[in-house]
Amino acid sequence: MTDLCIRPATPADLDTVLAFWKTAAEGTSISDDRDGVERLVARDPGALILAVRDGLLTGTVIAGFDGWRCHLYRLAVDPERRRQGIGSALLAAAEERFVELGGRRLDAMVLTRNETAHHAWRAAGYTPEEQWRRWVKPLDD
């Protein structure tokens, strides 16, 4: 993994990230547009973490901290490069970021239907909390 570079995203990376999510991420989000990701990087420059190998984007994770809780979103690895430790390297970087910020517990958004992701999250030491349900309300309606 010495040739894998883990780094925060810059504004120059955003179009590449959005294109990457279309092939590597499961599902889409209302925030999956240039404006949404631009706001994320402007507000919290360290939150969007990238894995780059040989100049190519191979993985992402959003490690958001609101001052109270640590939230993980968009853990995605290039389907052709899975099971090579990229996801683990991204999670390690996210967890290190949270420790530095004073975080104490992480949660991750994982689609119920994404069984592959469930295995990966369990292997990384995460467990589901079945007693919780996510409630949402779009603000643009």
C-alpha positions as CSV (number, residue, x, y, z in Angstrom):
1,M,0.0,0.0,0.0
2,T,3.0,2.3,-0.1
3,D,1.9,3.6,-3.5
4,L,-1.5,4.6,-2.2
5,C,-1.9,8.3,-1.3
6,I,-4.6,9.2,1.2
7,R,-5.3,12.9,1.1
8,P,-8.1,15.5,1.5
9,A,-9.9,16.5,-1.6
10,T,-9.4,19.9,-3.2
11,P,-11.8,21.9,-5.3
12,A,-9.9,20.7,-8.4
13,D,-10.9,17.1,-7.5
14,L,-14.7,17.6,-7.3
15,D,-15.7,16.7,-10.9
16,T,-13.6,13.6,-10.7
17,V,-15.2,12.6,-7.3
18,L,-18.7,13.1,-8.7
19,A,-17.9,10.9,-11.8
20,F,-16.2,8.3,-9.5
21,W,-19.3,8.0,-7.3
22,K,-21.5,7.2,-10.3
23,T,-19.5,3.9,-10.8
24,A,-18.1,3.1,-7.3
25,A,-20.8,4.3,-4.9
26,E,-24.0,2.5,-4.2
27,G,-27.0,4.7,-4.7
28,T,-27.2,8.4,-5.1
29,S,-27.9,11.4,-2.8
30,I,-29.6,14.7,-3.2
31,S,-26.2,16.2,-2.4
32,D,-24.4,14.5,-5.3
33,D,-23.8,17.6,-7.3
34,R,-21.0,20.1,-7.8
35,D,-22.6,22.7,-5.5
36,G,-23.2,20.2,-2.6
37,V,-19.7,18.8,-2.7
38,E,-18.2,22.2,-3.2
39,R,-20.0,23.4,0.0
40,L,-18.6,20.4,1.9
41,V,-15.0,21.0,0.9
42,A,-15.3,24.8,1.6
43,R,-16.9,24.3,5.0
44,D,-14.7,21.5,6.2
45,P,-11.6,21.0,3.9
46,G,-10.5,17.8,5.6
47,A,-13.9,16.0,5.5
48,L,-13.7,14.5,2.0
49,I,-10.8,12.0,2.0
50,L,-9.5,10.5,-1.2
51,A,-7.4,7.4,-2.0
52,V,-5.3,8.0,-5.1
53,R,-3.0,5.4,-6.7
54,D,-0.9,6.0,-9.9
55,G,-2.7,9.3,-10.3
56,L,-6.2,7.7,-10.4
57,L,-8.9,8.1,-7.8
58,T,-9.5,4.7,-6.2
59,G,-11.6,5.5,-3.2
60,T,-13.4,8.1,-1.1
61,V,-14.9,8.6,2.3
62,I,-16.6,11.6,3.9
63,A,-15.6,12.0,7.5
64,G,-17.9,14.7,8.9
65,F,-17.7,16.0,12.4
66,D,-20.2,18.4,13.8
67,G,-18.4,19.0,17.1
68,W,-20.4,16.3,18.8
69,R,-20.7,13.2,16.6
70,C,-18.5,11.6,13.9
71,H,-20.4,10.7,10.7
72,L,-19.1,8.6,7.8
73,Y,-20.6,8.8,4.3
74,R,-19.6,7.8,0.8
75,L,-17.1,5.1,1.6
76,A,-16.6,3.9,-2.0
77,V,-13.8,2.0,-3.6
78,D,-13.3,1.4,-7.3
79,P,-15.0,-2.0,-8.1
80,E,-11.9,-3.2,-9.9
81,R,-9.7,-2.4,-6.9
82,R,-11.7,-3.7,-4.0
83,R,-10.2,-6.1,-1.4
84,Q,-6.8,-4.4,-1.7
85,G,-7.0,-2.5,1.6
86,I,-8.1,0.8,0.1
87,G,-11.3,1.0,2.2
88,S,-9.4,0.1,5.3
89,A,-6.8,2.8,4.6
90,L,-9.6,5.4,4.1
91,L,-11.4,4.3,7.3
92,A,-8.1,4.5,9.2
93,A,-7.6,8.1,8.0
94,A,-11.1,9.0,8.9
95,E,-10.8,7.5,12.4
96,E,-7.5,9.3,12.9
97,R,-9.1,12.6,11.9
98,F,-11.9,12.0,14.4
99,V,-9.5,11.3,17.2
100,E,-7.6,14.5,16.4
101,L,-10.9,16.4,16.5
102,G,-12.0,14.9,19.8
103,G,-14.6,12.5,18.5
104,R,-15.7,9.6,20.6
105,R,-18.1,7.5,18.5
106,L,-18.5,7.0,14.8
107,D,-21.6,6.2,12.8
108,A,-21.8,5.3,9.2
109,M,-24.6,5.6,6.6
110,V,-25.0,2.2,4.9
111,L,-27.8,1.2,2.6
112,T,-29.9,-1.6,4.0
113,R,-29.8,-3.5,0.7
114,N,-26.0,-3.3,0.3
115,E,-24.9,-6.6,1.7
116,T,-21.4,-6.3,0.3
117,A,-21.0,-3.1,2.4
118,H,-22.4,-4.8,5.5
119,H,-19.6,-7.4,5.3
120,A,-16.9,-4.7,4.9
121,W,-18.2,-2.5,7.8
122,R,-18.4,-5.6,10.1
123,A,-14.8,-6.5,9.1
124,A,-13.8,-3.0,10.1
125,G,-15.3,-3.4,13.5
126,Y,-18.6,-1.6,13.1
127,T,-21.9,-3.0,14.2
128,P,-25.4,-2.0,13.1
129,E,-27.8,-0.4,15.7
130,E,-31.1,-1.9,14.6
131,Q,-33.0,0.2,17.1
132,W,-32.4,3.4,15.1
133,R,-34.1,4.5,11.9
134,R,-33.0,7.4,9.7
135,W,-35.7,10.0,9.1
136,V,-35.3,12.5,6.3
137,K,-36.9,15.6,4.9
138,P,-35.6,17.3,1.8
139,L,-35.3,21.1,2.2
140,D,-36.0,21.9,-1.5
141,D,-39.6,20.7,-1.7
